[in-house]
Coordinates of C-alpha atoms in Angstrom, one line a residue:
Chain A
M19 CA 218.2 182.0 -6.6
A20 CA 217.3 181.9 -10.7
R21 CA 217.8 178.8 -12.3
K22 CA 220.5 178.3 -15.3
L23 CA 218.8 176.6 -18.5
T24 CA 219.7 172.9 -17.9
A25 CA 217.3 169.9 -18.2
G26 CA 214.0 169.9 -17.8
P27 CA 210.1 171.4 -19.0
F28 CA 212.1 174.6 -18.7
S29 CA 215.5 174.0 -20.6
D30 CA 213.0 174.9 -24.1
P31 CA 214.2 178.7 -24.5
E32 CA 211.8 178.6 -27.4
L33 CA 208.6 177.5 -25.6
L34 CA 209.8 180.2 -22.3
I35 CA 209.8 182.9 -25.2
L36 CA 206.5 181.5 -26.7
A37 CA 204.7 181.6 -23.2
S38 CA 206.2 184.9 -22.5
L39 CA 204.6 186.4 -25.9
A40 CA 201.2 184.4 -24.9
E41 CA 200.9 187.5 -22.8
G42 CA 201.0 190.1 -25.4
Q43 CA 204.3 191.7 -27.6
K44 CA 207.7 191.9 -26.0
H45 CA 211.1 193.0 -27.1
G46 CA 214.6 190.9 -26.1
Y47 CA 214.9 192.6 -22.8
A48 CA 211.5 192.2 -21.3
I49 CA 211.4 188.4 -22.4
M50 CA 214.2 187.6 -20.4
T51 CA 213.2 189.5 -17.3
D52 CA 209.7 187.8 -17.4
V53 CA 210.9 184.6 -18.3
L54 CA 213.0 185.3 -15.0
T55 CA 209.5 185.9 -13.2
F56 CA 207.5 183.4 -14.4
A57 CA 209.7 180.5 -14.5
D58 CA 212.5 181.2 -12.6
V59 CA 215.1 180.8 -15.3
E60 CA 217.7 183.0 -16.7
L61 CA 218.1 183.2 -20.1
G62 CA 221.5 184.4 -21.7
P63 CA 221.3 186.9 -24.1
G64 CA 222.8 184.8 -26.2
T65 CA 220.5 182.1 -25.9
L66 CA 217.6 184.4 -26.4
Y67 CA 218.2 185.7 -29.5
S68 CA 219.5 181.9 -30.8
A69 CA 216.1 181.1 -29.9
I70 CA 214.3 184.2 -31.5
T71 CA 216.4 183.9 -34.9
R72 CA 214.8 180.3 -34.7
L73 CA 211.7 181.4 -34.0
V74 CA 211.0 184.0 -36.6
E75 CA 212.6 181.4 -39.0
M76 CA 209.8 179.1 -38.1
R77 CA 207.4 181.3 -38.1
W78 CA 206.1 181.3 -34.7
I79 CA 206.8 185.4 -33.6
E80 CA 206.9 188.0 -35.7
P81 CA 208.2 191.5 -35.5
C82 CA 206.8 194.3 -34.6
Q83 CA 207.9 197.9 -35.4
P84 CA 210.9 199.0 -33.9
S85 CA 210.8 201.0 -30.8
G86 CA 214.1 202.7 -30.3
R87 CA 216.8 200.3 -30.3
Q88 CA 214.7 197.3 -29.5
R89 CA 212.3 195.8 -31.7
P90 CA 209.6 193.9 -30.1
Y91 CA 207.8 190.9 -31.0
Q92 CA 204.6 188.9 -30.5
L93 CA 202.9 185.6 -31.4
T94 CA 201.8 184.3 -34.8
P95 CA 198.6 182.4 -34.8
A96 CA 200.9 179.2 -36.0
G97 CA 203.0 179.7 -32.9
G98 CA 199.7 180.4 -30.6
R99 CA 198.6 177.0 -31.5
H100 CA 202.2 175.3 -31.5
L101 CA 202.5 176.8 -27.7
Q102 CA 199.0 175.5 -27.0
T103 CA 200.1 171.7 -28.6
Q104 CA 202.9 171.8 -26.2
L105 CA 201.3 173.5 -23.0
A106 CA 198.5 170.4 -23.3
K107 CA 201.0 167.9 -24.0
M108 CA 203.2 169.0 -20.7
R109 CA 199.8 169.4 -18.7
N110 CA 199.0 165.5 -19.5
L111 CA 202.7 164.4 -18.4
A112 CA 202.1 166.3 -15.4
K113 CA 199.1 164.8 -14.7
I114 CA 199.9 161.3 -15.7
G115 CA 203.1 161.7 -13.7
L116 CA 201.4 163.4 -10.5
K117 CA 198.7 160.1 -10.1
R118 CA 201.8 157.7 -10.6
L119 CA 202.9 159.0 -7.7
R120 CA 199.7 158.9 -5.9
V121 CA 200.1 162.7 -5.5
I122 CA 196.8 163.5 -7.0
Chain B
M912 CA 232.9 204.7 -26.5
T913 CA 232.4 203.9 -23.0
G914 CA 234.1 200.1 -22.2
R915 CA 230.6 198.4 -21.9
V916 CA 229.7 199.5 -25.5
Q917 CA 232.8 198.6 -26.7
A918 CA 232.7 195.6 -25.3
A919 CA 229.7 194.8 -26.5
R920 CA 230.5 195.5 -30.1
I921 CA 233.6 193.2 -29.9
L922 CA 231.1 190.5 -28.6
L923 CA 228.8 190.7 -31.2
R924 CA 231.7 190.0 -34.0
A925 CA 231.4 186.4 -33.0
Y926 CA 227.9 186.5 -35.3
P927 CA 228.1 186.6 -39.0
A928 CA 227.8 189.8 -40.5
S929 CA 224.2 189.0 -41.8
W930 CA 223.0 188.1 -38.6
R931 CA 224.6 191.5 -37.1
D932 CA 222.3 193.3 -39.7
R933 CA 219.3 191.9 -38.7
Y934 CA 219.7 191.5 -34.9
G935 CA 223.0 192.7 -33.4
E936 CA 221.2 196.4 -32.5
E937 CA 219.0 194.5 -30.1
L938 CA 221.6 192.4 -28.7
A939 CA 224.4 195.3 -28.2
T940 CA 220.9 197.0 -26.8
I941 CA 220.8 194.2 -23.9
L942 CA 224.5 193.5 -23.5
E943 CA 225.1 197.5 -22.6
G944 CA 222.5 197.4 -20.3
R945 CA 224.5 194.8 -18.1
S946 CA 227.7 193.7 -16.7
L947 CA 229.3 191.4 -18.9
T948 CA 230.0 188.6 -16.3
L949 CA 231.9 185.1 -17.6
P950 CA 228.7 182.8 -18.2
I951 CA 227.2 186.2 -20.0
V952 CA 230.4 186.4 -22.5
L953 CA 230.4 182.5 -23.0
D954 CA 226.8 182.4 -23.8
V955 CA 227.1 185.1 -26.5
L956 CA 230.1 183.2 -27.6
R957 CA 228.9 180.0 -28.2
N958 CA 226.1 181.5 -29.8
G959 CA 227.9 183.2 -32.1
L960 CA 229.7 180.2 -33.2
L961 CA 226.5 178.5 -33.6
Q962 CA 225.0 181.4 -35.6
R963 CA 228.4 181.3 -38.1
I964 CA 228.1 177.4 -38.4
R965 CA 224.4 177.7 -39.4
C966 CA 225.1 180.7 -41.8
A967 CA 227.8 178.9 -42.9
E968 CA 227.5 177.3 -46.3
A969 CA 228.1 173.5 -46.3
W970 CA 231.7 174.0 -48.5
Q971 CA 232.8 175.9 -45.7
I972 CA 232.0 173.7 -42.8
G973 CA 233.1 171.1 -45.2
G974 CA 236.4 172.5 -45.7
I975 CA 236.8 173.3 -42.3
V976 CA 236.4 169.4 -41.8
L977 CA 238.5 168.3 -44.5
S978 CA 241.4 170.2 -43.1
T979 CA 240.8 168.9 -39.6
W980 CA 240.3 165.3 -40.7
L981 CA 243.5 166.1 -42.3
V982 CA 245.4 167.5 -39.7
V983 CA 244.3 164.7 -37.0
G984 CA 245.5 162.2 -39.5
T985 CA 248.8 163.2 -39.6
A986 CA 249.2 164.0 -36.3
L987 CA 247.8 160.3 -35.5
N988 CA 250.2 158.7 -38.2
S989 CA 253.0 160.9 -37.0
V990 CA 253.0 159.1 -33.7
R991 CA 252.2 155.4 -35.4
P992 CA 252.4 155.0 -39.0
F993 CA 248.8 153.8 -40.4
P994 CA 249.3 150.3 -42.0
G995 CA 247.4 150.0 -44.9
W996 CA 243.7 149.3 -44.2
A997 CA 243.5 152.6 -42.2
Y998 CA 245.4 154.4 -44.7
D999 CA 242.6 153.6 -47.1
L1000 CA 239.7 154.0 -45.0
F1001 CA 241.1 157.5 -44.0
W1002 CA 240.8 158.5 -47.5
Q1003 CA 237.9 156.7 -48.3
F1004 CA 236.5 158.6 -45.5
D1005 CA 237.7 162.1 -46.9
S1006 CA 235.3 160.9 -50.2
C1007 CA 232.7 160.7 -47.9
I1008 CA 232.7 164.1 -46.8
L1009 CA 233.3 165.4 -50.0
M1010 CA 230.0 163.5 -50.8
A1011 CA 228.4 164.8 -48.1
I1012 CA 229.3 168.3 -48.9
G1013 CA 227.7 167.9 -52.2
Y1014 CA 224.9 166.3 -50.9
L1015 CA 224.2 169.3 -48.6
S1016 CA 224.8 171.8 -51.1
I1017 CA 221.8 170.8 -53.2
S1018 CA 219.6 169.8 -49.9
R1019 CA 220.6 172.2 -47.5
D1020 CA 221.6 175.4 -49.6
R1021 CA 219.5 174.7 -52.6
K1022 CA 222.4 174.9 -55.0
S1023 CA 222.0 173.8 -58.7
L1024 CA 224.0 170.3 -59.7
L1025 CA 227.1 172.4 -60.7
A1026 CA 226.9 175.0 -58.2
A1027 CA 227.0 171.7 -55.8
A1028 CA 230.6 170.2 -57.6
V1029 CA 232.2 173.8 -57.6
A1030 CA 231.2 174.0 -53.6
T1031 CA 232.6 170.4 -53.2
G1032 CA 236.0 171.4 -55.2
R1033 CA 236.4 175.2 -52.8
A1034 CA 235.6 172.8 -49.8
A1035 CA 238.6 170.2 -51.4
L1036 CA 240.5 173.4 -51.9
V1037 CA 240.0 174.5 -47.9
G1038 CA 240.9 171.3 -46.9
I1039 CA 244.6 170.7 -48.3
I1040 CA 245.7 174.0 -46.8
P1041 CA 247.5 172.0 -44.2
E1042 CA 249.3 169.8 -47.0
L1043 CA 250.0 173.4 -48.7
V1044 CA 251.7 174.1 -45.4
L1045 CA 253.7 171.0 -44.9
G1046 CA 255.1 170.9 -48.4
V1047 CA 255.8 175.1 -47.7
L1048 CA 257.8 173.6 -44.6
W1049 CA 259.4 170.6 -46.6
M1050 CA 260.7 173.0 -49.2
A1051 CA 261.9 175.6 -46.5
G1052 CA 263.7 172.5 -45.2
L1053 CA 262.0 172.9 -42.0
V1054 CA 260.0 169.4 -42.4
H1055 CA 262.0 166.4 -42.9
P1056 CA 261.1 165.1 -46.3
T1057 CA 260.5 161.5 -44.9
I1058 CA 257.3 163.5 -43.5
L1059 CA 255.7 163.3 -46.9
Q1060 CA 256.8 160.0 -48.2
P1061 CA 255.9 156.6 -48.3
N1062 CA 257.3 153.5 -46.7
G1063 CA 258.1 154.2 -42.9
S1064 CA 257.3 157.4 -43.2
P1065 CA 255.4 159.4 -40.7
M1066 CA 253.0 160.4 -42.8
I1067 CA 252.1 159.8 -46.9
L1068 CA 250.2 163.1 -47.7
G1069 CA 248.3 161.8 -50.7
H1070 CA 245.1 163.5 -51.4
G1071 CA 244.0 161.0 -54.5
I1072 CA 246.3 162.6 -57.3
T1073 CA 249.5 162.6 -55.3
D1074 CA 249.0 159.6 -53.4
L1075 CA 248.6 157.2 -57.0
C1076 CA 252.2 159.2 -57.7
I1077 CA 253.8 157.8 -54.8
R1078 CA 252.2 154.3 -55.1
A1079 CA 253.3 154.1 -58.6
G1080 CA 256.9 154.8 -57.6
V1081 CA 256.7 157.9 -59.5
A1082 CA 259.0 160.9 -58.1
V1083 CA 257.0 163.7 -56.9
P1084 CA 259.4 166.9 -56.6
P1085 CA 258.6 169.2 -54.0
T1086 CA 257.1 171.6 -56.8
H1087 CA 254.6 169.0 -57.6
M1088 CA 253.8 168.2 -53.7
L1089 CA 252.2 171.8 -53.9
L1090 CA 250.6 172.1 -57.5
V1091 CA 249.4 168.3 -57.6
P1092 CA 247.0 168.5 -54.4
L1093 CA 245.2 171.8 -56.1
A1094 CA 244.3 169.5 -59.1
A1095 CA 242.5 167.5 -56.6
A1096 CA 240.0 169.9 -56.3
I1097 CA 238.6 168.4 -59.9
P1098 CA 238.2 165.1 -58.4
A1099 CA 236.8 166.3 -55.3
A1100 CA 234.1 168.0 -57.8
V1101 CA 233.2 165.4 -59.5
V1102 CA 232.6 162.8 -56.1
G1103 CA 230.8 166.1 -55.0
A1104 CA 228.7 166.0 -57.9
L1105 CA 227.7 162.4 -57.4
G1106 CA 226.3 163.5 -53.9
A1107 CA 224.4 166.1 -55.0
M1108 CA 222.8 163.8 -57.3
A1109 CA 222.3 161.8 -54.6
A1110 CA 220.6 164.8 -52.7
R1111 CA 217.9 165.0 -55.9
F1112 CA 217.3 161.3 -56.0
V1113 CA 216.6 161.7 -52.2
S1114 CA 214.3 164.6 -53.3
A1115 CA 212.5 163.0 -55.9
F1116 CA 211.8 159.4 -54.0
R1117 CA 210.2 161.4 -50.9
E1118 CA 208.4 163.5 -53.3
G1119 CA 207.0 160.6 -54.8
L1120 CA 206.1 159.4 -51.4
R1121 CA 203.9 161.9 -50.1
P1122 CA 200.2 160.9 -49.6
G1123 CA 198.8 162.8 -53.1
N1124 CA 201.5 161.1 -55.3
I1125 CA 200.8 158.3 -54.7
R1126 CA 198.3 156.5 -56.9

């Protein structure tokens, strides 16, 4: 069963969208299904488009040529750098947390 | 038009027109392709409201805050009349909201000083709507006059100038009760201009603190 967006690293819809677009350009519905697949998180349509609006304003993603009624989005170089920084921080945090729990 | 398409169109009305022009078609496509459960409807409505707040100008948000503040104050004062210090505090906070509107009109909406003052005046006009409604109800005889009178009344409706009239012991006829608050838009604009100047000062101060500008 898919988790709702609550707390934790998966609670940031912007990061989930950036991670989804790291694979290549996608439109809104494709992002939703991809996030559900790789993160097991169900993004609501309203939440998805609010996050897309913010990401476009921050120039971390950009719209491509529309295909039918849908418009695909792709990562910008700045968006890619931001995603890389955030993921590196998360990896660091996970490493320290697991070490302190004596899991690794 | 199918029921699902129609429902999606209705839900999209929660968003501001400028946002709908840009993203409406895409969101509608997603909404039309799935059953609209309660969590999805709430998600769309909540985000629509957030987008409306984001797209709104400072004076629009400020006007709603001012009128809400007045309604809350009236309601509280109706239950238990404010002591003098609480009454003063109530209107001082009102002035703080006006100053914040002027400040945000510069820092957020990038308006000119004059436009920020006008915007604050407009917000004050929106903010006095509850006061005007009470005034009309009073004139229609639906509200007891004491609700608009000081000294043991449930509510002293002031908004600056009216308040001064009441404190000075000047009789305020019902028609003035409608006209005088409207004039309060002028002092509100002055307070807004002060807030706008503060925003300019803060902006210049921050600019001066930038590494390249420090000598």
